Amino acid sequence: MMTTLKKEMTILENGDIATPKGFEAGGLHAGIRKRKLDLAWLYSDVPAVAAGVYTLNSFQAAPLKVTQDSIKVDGKIQALIVNSGVANACTGEQGDKDALIMRDLMSKKFGVKKHHVAVASTGVIGELLPMDKITAGIAQMDRAAQTSDMFETAILTTDTKEKRACVQIDIEGKTVTIAGAAKGSGMINPNMATMLSFITTDATIEKAALDQSLKAITNQSFNMITVDGDTSTNDMVLVLANGKQDHTPLNTAHKDYPLFEQALTFVCQTLAKEIARDGEGATKLIEVHVSGTAHDESAQKIGKAVISSNLVKTAIHGADANWGRIITAVGYSGEPIDPNQVSVKLGEITVVNHGVPVSFSEEEAKQYLQQTDVSIDVNVGDGPGEAYGWGCDLSYEYVRINASYRT
């Protein structure tokens, strides 16, 4: 099923991470978790230009180090292995060795060079990987029998649903596809990306241009979401471009580079919003739009302060139009503002105009806040800067899930 998003871009609603030409993906149950799929793989039939962004948490997990080292060799990745259930973070030398073993076994299984394998893990921190189960699981990987929907499921932890996005664009008469899958539900407050997100494309693009695009787009997508204010040890976004659509290589001077960035932005923002919507215990997606700042970076900081506020999140959960919590977050964001210029809307309902409360219907506001999608608009002046951010409400269920996470 296809839906036209804009004249230049088409959404493939049934597309997935293996839709771009030359990619395959699958997943299986290796026994790391009791009953769920827990080992995922992705393969390109040729080495793909790779770009990644990674957590800024000082306790960076072993698989992230291995992946970064792999990409440094020649800037390409051909295969990816992901396990869920155990994060392989804070596991010392043994954790590093285990991540390398995963890379080596995957290299042999798919017949690719070791440095063309990326590794990712997600789950409980501080536990060693059950390498006997992972070794047996890799041996069971089956390109003929396992499918991309199994990949999407195998990377999940406390998520309630799979997250995917897929679009197509035309570059020099070639149909280029960009697709992605992600996981993330808790411990979400990225300073680079999100929990785990993997994006594939059959576009031909120069390494420097892909790096530049991913870093810029991350700041407009994955870096603008939060669930609970915690930055994970394992956060990673990895983009693979295998060049199977043989057009002139994209770079910043190519006429279709802006179109590629637009499509990649759509995929990243879609995945980011799905992660926010699926926050642990969440019942509502909150979108914050900030405008009127001196520059976009200022708007991003204000937006992140609003969606990160536990008081804002709990008020939205209770459908309480307590706008004081919103302006409080704007005020402590650290960005220069004139309180007399700040206006706030809940949907189309104005609650503050130029720093002064506006009379509004509490009942109408309550009905709006009871919806599953809630928007907050904050204008702080007449500057050109603006940004969007996404989060979720904070519910009783979030506490229940995280009070017994290891059990």
Coordinates of N, CA, C and O in Angstrom, one line a residue, residues 167-299:
V167 N 10.0 5.0 2.8 CA 9.5 6.0 1.8 C 10.4 5.7 0.5 O 11.4 5.1 0.5
Q168 N 9.8 6.2 -0.6 CA 10.6 6.1 -1.9 C 10.6 7.5 -2.5 O 9.7 8.3 -2.4
I169 N 11.7 7.8 -3.2 CA 11.9 9.0 -4.0 C 12.5 8.7 -5.3 O 13.0 7.6 -5.5
D170 N 12.5 9.6 -6.2 CA 13.1 9.5 -7.5 C 14.4 10.3 -7.6 O 14.4 11.5 -7.4
I171 N 15.5 9.6 -7.9 CA 16.8 10.2 -8.1 C 17.3 9.8 -9.5 O 17.5 8.6 -9.7
E172 N 17.4 10.7 -10.4 CA 17.9 10.5 -11.8 C 17.1 9.3 -12.4 O 17.7 8.5 -13.1
G173 N 15.8 9.3 -12.2 CA 15.0 8.2 -12.8 C 15.0 6.9 -12.1 O 14.4 5.9 -12.5
K174 N 15.8 6.8 -11.0 CA 15.9 5.6 -10.3 C 15.0 5.7 -9.0 O 15.0 6.7 -8.3
T175 N 14.3 4.6 -8.7 CA 13.4 4.6 -7.5 C 14.3 4.2 -6.3 O 14.6 3.1 -6.1
V176 N 14.5 5.2 -5.5 CA 15.4 5.0 -4.3 C 14.5 4.9 -3.1 O 13.5 5.6 -2.8
T177 N 14.8 3.8 -2.3 CA 14.0 3.5 -1.1 C 14.8 3.8 0.2 O 16.0 3.5 0.2
I178 N 14.2 4.4 1.2 CA 14.8 4.6 2.5 C 13.8 4.0 3.5 O 12.7 4.3 3.5
A179 N 14.4 3.1 4.4 CA 13.5 2.4 5.3 C 14.2 2.3 6.7 O 15.4 2.3 6.7
G180 N 13.4 2.1 7.7 CA 14.0 1.9 9.0 C 13.2 1.1 10.0 O 12.0 1.0 9.8
A181 N 13.9 0.6 11.0 CA 13.2 -0.1 12.1 C 13.9 0.4 13.4 O 15.1 0.8 13.4
A182 N 13.1 0.5 14.5 CA 13.6 1.0 15.7 C 13.0 0.3 16.9 O 12.0 -0.3 16.8
K183 N 13.7 0.4 18.0 CA 13.2 0.0 19.3 C 13.5 1.0 20.3 O 14.5 1.8 20.3
G184 N 12.6 1.2 21.3 CA 12.8 2.1 22.3 C 11.4 2.4 23.0 O 10.4 2.6 22.4
S185 N 11.5 2.3 24.3 CA 10.2 2.5 25.1 C 10.5 3.2 26.4 O 9.8 4.0 26.9
G186 N 11.6 2.8 27.0 CA 12.1 3.4 28.3 C 13.5 3.7 28.3 O 14.2 3.3 27.3
M187 N 14.0 4.5 29.3 CA 15.4 5.0 29.3 C 15.6 5.8 28.0 O 16.6 5.6 27.3
I188 N 14.7 6.7 27.7 CA 14.8 7.5 26.4 C 14.9 9.0 26.8 O 14.0 9.6 27.2
N189 N 16.1 9.5 26.5 CA 16.4 10.9 26.6 C 17.7 11.1 25.8 O 18.7 11.5 26.3
P190 N 17.6 10.8 24.5 CA 18.9 10.7 23.8 C 19.7 12.0 23.7 O 19.1 13.1 23.6
N191 N 21.0 11.9 23.7 CA 21.9 13.0 23.4 C 22.6 12.7 22.1 O 23.7 13.1 21.8
M192 N 22.0 11.9 21.2 CA 22.5 11.5 19.9 C 21.5 10.9 19.0 O 21.4 11.2 17.9
A193 N 20.7 10.0 19.6 CA 19.8 9.2 18.8 C 18.7 8.7 19.7 O 18.1 9.4 20.4
T194 N 18.5 7.4 19.7 CA 17.5 6.8 20.6 C 18.1 5.5 21.1 O 19.3 5.3 21.0
M195 N 17.2 4.7 21.5 CA 17.7 3.4 22.0 C 18.4 2.7 20.9 O 19.6 2.6 20.8
L196 N 17.7 2.1 19.9 CA 18.3 1.5 18.7 C 17.5 1.9 17.5 O 16.3 1.7 17.5
S197 N 18.1 2.3 16.5 CA 17.4 2.6 15.2 C 18.4 2.2 14.1 O 19.5 2.6 14.0
F198 N 17.8 1.5 13.1 CA 18.6 1.0 12.0 C 17.9 1.4 10.7 O 16.7 1.2 10.5
I199 N 18.6 2.1 9.8 CA 18.0 2.6 8.6 C 18.8 2.1 7.4 O 20.0 2.1 7.4
T200 N 18.1 1.7 6.4 CA 18.7 1.1 5.1 C 18.2 2.0 3.9 O 17.1 2.5 3.9
T201 N 19.1 2.0 2.9 CA 18.7 2.7 1.7 C 19.6 2.1 0.6 O 20.7 1.7 0.8
D202 N 19.0 2.1 -0.6 CA 19.7 1.6 -1.8 C 20.3 2.8 -2.6 O 20.7 2.7 -3.7
A203 N 20.2 4.0 -2.0 CA 20.8 5.2 -2.6 C 22.3 5.0 -2.7 O 23.0 4.3 -1.9
T204 N 22.9 5.7 -3.6 CA 24.4 5.9 -3.7 C 24.8 7.2 -3.2 O 24.3 8.2 -3.7
I205 N 25.6 7.2 -2.1 CA 25.9 8.5 -1.4 C 27.3 8.4 -0.9 O 27.8 7.4 -0.5
E206 N 28.0 9.6 -0.9 CA 29.3 9.7 -0.4 C 29.3 9.6 1.1 O 28.3 10.1 1.7
K207 N 30.3 9.0 1.7 CA 30.4 8.8 3.1 C 30.3 10.2 3.9 O 29.5 10.3 4.9
A208 N 30.9 11.2 3.4 CA 30.9 12.5 4.1 C 29.5 13.1 4.1 O 29.1 13.6 5.1
A209 N 28.8 12.9 3.0 CA 27.5 13.5 2.9 C 26.5 12.7 3.8 O 25.6 13.3 4.4
L210 N 26.7 11.4 3.9 CA 25.8 10.6 4.8 C 26.0 10.9 6.2 O 25.1 11.1 7.0
D211 N 27.3 11.1 6.6 CA 27.6 11.5 8.0 C 27.0 12.8 8.3 O 26.4 13.0 9.4
Q212 N 27.1 13.8 7.4 CA 26.6 15.1 7.6 C 25.1 15.1 7.8 O 24.5 15.7 8.6
S213 N 24.4 14.3 6.9 CA 23.0 14.3 6.9 C 22.5 13.7 8.2 O 21.6 14.2 8.9
L214 N 23.1 12.5 8.6 CA 22.6 11.9 9.8 C 22.8 12.7 11.0 O 21.8 12.8 11.9
K215 N 23.9 13.4 11.2 CA 24.1 14.2 12.4 C 23.1 15.4 12.4 O 22.5 15.7 13.5
A216 N 22.9 16.0 11.3 CA 21.9 17.1 11.2 C 20.5 16.7 11.5 O 19.7 17.3 12.3
I217 N 20.1 15.6 10.9 CA 18.7 15.1 11.0 C 18.5 14.5 12.4 O 17.4 14.6 12.9
T218 N 19.5 13.9 13.0 CA 19.4 13.4 14.4 C 18.9 14.5 15.3 O 18.1 14.3 16.2
N219 N 19.4 15.7 15.1 CA 19.1 16.8 16.0 C 17.6 17.3 15.8 O 17.1 18.1 16.6
Q220 N 17.0 16.9 14.7 CA 15.6 17.3 14.4 C 14.7 16.1 14.7 O 13.5 16.3 14.5
S221 N 15.2 15.0 15.1 CA 14.3 13.8 15.2 C 14.6 13.1 16.5 O 14.0 13.3 17.6
F222 N 15.6 12.2 16.5 CA 15.9 11.4 17.7 C 16.3 12.2 18.9 O 16.0 11.8 20.1
N223 N 17.0 13.3 18.7 CA 17.5 14.1 19.8 C 16.4 15.0 20.4 O 16.5 15.7 21.3
M224 N 15.2 14.9 19.7 CA 14.1 15.8 20.2 C 12.9 14.9 20.7 O 11.8 15.3 20.7
I225 N 13.3 13.7 21.3 CA 12.3 12.9 22.0 C 12.7 12.6 23.4 O 13.9 12.6 23.7
T226 N 11.8 12.4 24.2 CA 12.1 11.9 25.6 C 10.9 11.1 26.1 O 9.8 11.4 25.8
V227 N 11.3 10.1 26.9 CA 10.2 9.4 27.7 C 10.4 9.6 29.1 O 9.4 10.0 29.8
D228 N 11.6 9.5 29.6 CA 11.8 9.5 31.1 C 13.1 10.3 31.5 O 13.4 10.3 32.7
G229 N 13.8 10.9 30.6 CA 14.9 11.7 31.0 C 16.2 11.0 31.2 O 17.2 11.5 31.6
D230 N 16.2 9.7 30.9 CA 17.4 8.8 31.1 C 18.0 8.6 29.7 O 17.4 8.1 28.8
T231 N 19.4 8.7 29.6 CA 20.1 8.4 28.4 C 20.8 7.1 28.6 O 21.6 6.9 29.4
S232 N 20.5 6.2 27.7 CA 20.9 4.8 27.8 C 22.4 4.6 27.5 O 23.0 5.5 26.8
T233 N 23.0 3.5 27.9 CA 24.4 3.2 27.6 C 24.5 2.6 26.2 O 25.6 2.4 25.7
N234 N 23.4 2.3 25.5 CA 23.5 1.5 24.3 C 22.9 2.2 23.1 O 22.7 1.6 22.0
D235 N 22.5 3.5 23.2 CA 21.8 4.2 22.2 C 22.7 4.2 20.9 O 23.9 4.5 20.9
M236 N 22.0 4.0 19.8 CA 22.7 4.0 18.5 C 21.7 4.2 17.4 O 20.6 3.6 17.4
V237 N 22.1 5.0 16.4 CA 21.4 5.0 15.1 C 22.4 4.7 14.0 O 23.5 5.2 14.0
L238 N 22.1 3.7 13.2 CA 23.0 3.3 12.1 C 22.3 3.4 10.8 O 21.2 2.8 10.6
V239 N 22.9 4.0 9.8 CA 22.4 4.1 8.5 C 23.3 3.4 7.5 O 24.5 3.7 7.5
L240 N 22.7 2.5 6.7 CA 23.5 1.8 5.7 C 23.0 2.1 4.3 O 21.8 2.0 4.0
A241 N 23.9 2.6 3.4 CA 23.5 2.9 2.0 C 24.3 2.1 1.1 O 25.5 2.3 0.9
N242 N 23.7 1.1 0.4 CA 24.4 0.1 -0.3 C 24.6 0.4 -1.8 O 25.3 -0.3 -2.5
G243 N 24.0 1.5 -2.3 CA 24.3 2.0 -3.6 C 23.7 1.1 -4.7 O 24.2 1.2 -5.9
K244 N 22.8 0.3 -4.4 CA 22.2 -0.7 -5.4 C 21.4 0.1 -6.5 O 21.3 -0.5 -7.6
Q245 N 21.0 1.3 -6.2 CA 20.4 2.1 -7.3 C 21.5 3.0 -7.8 O 21.9 3.9 -7.1
D246 N 22.1 2.6 -8.9 CA 23.3 3.1 -9.4 C 23.2 4.5 -10.1 O 23.3 4.6 -11.3
H247 N 22.9 5.5 -9.3 CA 22.8 6.9 -9.8 C 24.1 7.6 -9.5 O 25.0 7.1 -8.8
T248 N 24.3 8.8 -9.9 CA 25.5 9.6 -9.6 C 25.5 9.8 -8.0 O 24.5 10.1 -7.4
P249 N 26.7 9.5 -7.4 CA 26.7 9.6 -6.0 C 26.2 10.9 -5.4 O 26.6 12.0 -5.9
L250 N 25.4 10.8 -4.4 CA 24.9 12.0 -3.7 C 25.9 12.7 -2.9 O 26.7 12.0 -2.2
N251 N 26.0 14.0 -3.0 CA 26.8 14.8 -2.1 C 26.1 16.1 -1.9 O 25.0 16.3 -2.5
T252 N 26.7 17.0 -1.2 CA 25.9 18.3 -0.9 C 25.7 19.1 -2.1 O 24.9 20.0 -2.1
A253 N 26.5 18.9 -3.2 CA 26.3 19.7 -4.4 C 25.3 19.0 -5.4 O 24.8 19.7 -6.4
H254 N 24.9 17.8 -5.1 CA 23.9 17.1 -6.0 C 22.6 17.7 -5.9 O 22.1 18.1 -4.8
K255 N 21.9 17.9 -7.1 CA 20.6 18.6 -7.1 C 19.5 17.8 -6.3 O 18.6 18.4 -5.8
D256 N 19.7 16.5 -6.1 CA 18.7 15.7 -5.4 C 19.1 15.5 -3.9 O 18.3 14.8 -3.2
Y257 N 20.2 16.1 -3.5 CA 20.6 15.9 -2.1 C 19.5 16.4 -1.1 O 19.2 15.7 -0.1
P258 N 18.9 17.6 -1.4 CA 17.9 18.0 -0.4 C 16.7 17.1 -0.4 O 16.1 16.9 0.7
L259 N 16.3 16.5 -1.5 CA 15.2 15.5 -1.5 C 15.6 14.3 -0.7 O 14.7 13.8 0.1
F260 N 16.8 13.8 -0.8 CA 17.3 12.7 0.0 C 17.2 13.0 1.5 O 16.7 12.2 2.3
E261 N 17.7 14.2 1.8 CA 17.6 14.6 3.2 C 16.2 14.7 3.7 O 15.9 14.4 4.9
Q262 N 15.3 15.2 2.9 CA 13.9 15.3 3.3 C 13.3 13.9 3.6 O 12.6 13.7 4.6
A263 N 13.6 13.0 2.7 CA 13.1 11.6 2.9 C 13.7 10.9 4.1 O 13.0 10.3 4.9
L264 N 15.0 11.1 4.3 CA 15.7 10.6 5.5 C 15.1 11.2 6.8 O 14.9 10.5 7.8
T265 N 14.9 12.5 6.7 CA 14.3 13.2 7.9 C 12.9 12.6 8.2 O 12.6 12.4 9.4
F266 N 12.1 12.4 7.2 CA 10.8 11.8 7.4 C 10.9 10.5 8.1 O 10.1 10.2 9.1
V267 N 11.8 9.6 7.6 CA 11.9 8.3 8.2 C 12.4 8.4 9.7 O 11.8 7.8 10.6
C268 N 13.4 9.2 10.0 CA 13.9 9.4 11.3 C 12.8 10.0 12.3 O 12.7 9.5 13.4
Q269 N 12.1 11.0 11.8 CA 11.1 11.6 12.6 C 9.9 10.7 12.9 O 9.4 10.6 14.0
T270 N 9.6 9.9 11.9 CA 8.5 8.9 12.1 C 8.9 7.9 13.2 O 8.1 7.6 14.1
L271 N 10.1 7.3 13.1 CA 10.6 6.4 14.1 C 10.7 7.0 15.4 O 10.3 6.4 16.5
A272 N 11.2 8.3 15.5 CA 11.3 9.0 16.8 C 9.9 9.1 17.4 O 9.8 8.9 18.6
K273 N 8.9 9.6 16.7 CA 7.6 9.8 17.2 C 7.0 8.4 17.7 O 6.3 8.4 18.7
E274 N 7.3 7.4 17.0 CA 6.7 6.1 17.4 C 7.3 5.6 18.7 O 6.7 5.0 19.5
I275 N 8.6 5.9 18.9 CA 9.3 5.6 20.2 C 8.6 6.4 21.3 O 8.3 5.9 22.4
A276 N 8.4 7.7 21.1 CA 7.8 8.5 22.1 C 6.4 8.0 22.4 O 5.9 8.0 23.5
R277 N 5.6 7.7 21.3 CA 4.2 7.2 21.5 C 4.2 5.9 22.3 O 3.2 5.7 23.0
D278 N 5.2 5.1 22.2 CA 5.3 3.8 22.8 C 6.1 3.8 24.1 O 6.5 2.8 24.6
G279 N 6.2 5.0 24.7 CA 6.9 5.1 26.0 C 6.3 4.2 27.0 O 5.1 4.0 27.0
E280 N 7.1 3.7 27.9 CA 6.6 2.8 28.9 C 5.5 3.3 29.7 O 5.6 4.4 30.3
G281 N 4.3 2.7 29.6 CA 3.1 3.1 30.3 C 2.4 4.2 29.7 O 1.4 4.7 30.2
A282 N 2.9 4.7 28.5 CA 2.3 5.9 27.9 C 0.9 5.7 27.4 O 0.6 4.6 26.9
T283 N 0.1 6.7 27.5 CA -1.2 6.7 26.9 C -1.4 7.8 25.8 O -2.4 7.8 25.1
K284 N -0.4 8.7 25.8 CA -0.6 9.9 24.9 C 0.8 10.3 24.3 O 1.8 10.2 24.9
L285 N 0.7 10.7 23.0 CA 1.9 11.3 22.4 C 1.8 12.8 22.5 O 0.7 13.4 22.2
I286 N 2.8 13.5 23.0 CA 2.9 14.9 23.2 C 3.8 15.5 22.1 O 5.0 15.1 22.1
E287 N 3.3 16.4 21.3 CA 4.2 17.1 20.4 C 4.3 18.6 20.9 O 3.3 19.2 21.1
V288 N 5.5 19.1 21.0 CA 5.7 20.5 21.4 C 6.3 21.2 20.2 O 7.3 20.7 19.6
H289 N 5.8 22.4 19.9 CA 6.3 23.2 18.8 C 6.7 24.5 19.5 O 5.9 25.2 20.1
V290 N 8.0 24.9 19.3 CA 8.5 26.1 19.9 C 8.9 27.0 18.7 O 9.6 26.6 17.8
S291 N 8.5 28.3 18.8 CA 8.9 29.2 17.7 C 9.2 30.6 18.3 O 9.0 30.9 19.4
G292 N 9.8 31.4 17.4 CA 10.1 32.8 17.8 C 11.4 33.0 18.5 O 11.7 34.1 19.0
T293 N 12.3 32.0 18.5 CA 13.6 32.1 19.2 C 14.6 32.7 18.2 O 14.3 32.8 17.0
A294 N 15.8 33.1 18.7 CA 16.8 33.7 17.9 C 17.4 32.7 16.9 O 17.8 33.0 15.8
H295 N 17.4 31.4 17.3 CA 17.9 30.3 16.3 C 17.2 29.0 16.7 O 16.6 28.8 17.8
D296 N 17.4 28.0 15.8 CA 16.7 26.7 16.0 C 17.2 26.0 17.3 O 16.5 25.3 18.0
E297 N 18.5 26.1 17.6 CA 19.1 25.5 18.7 C 18.4 25.9 20.0 O 18.2 25.1 21.0
S298 N 18.1 27.2 20.1 CA 17.4 27.7 21.3 C 16.0 27.1 21.4 O 15.6 26.7 22.5
A299 N 15.3 27.0 20.3 CA 14.0 26.4 20.3 C 14.0 24.9 20.7 O 13.2 24.4 21.4

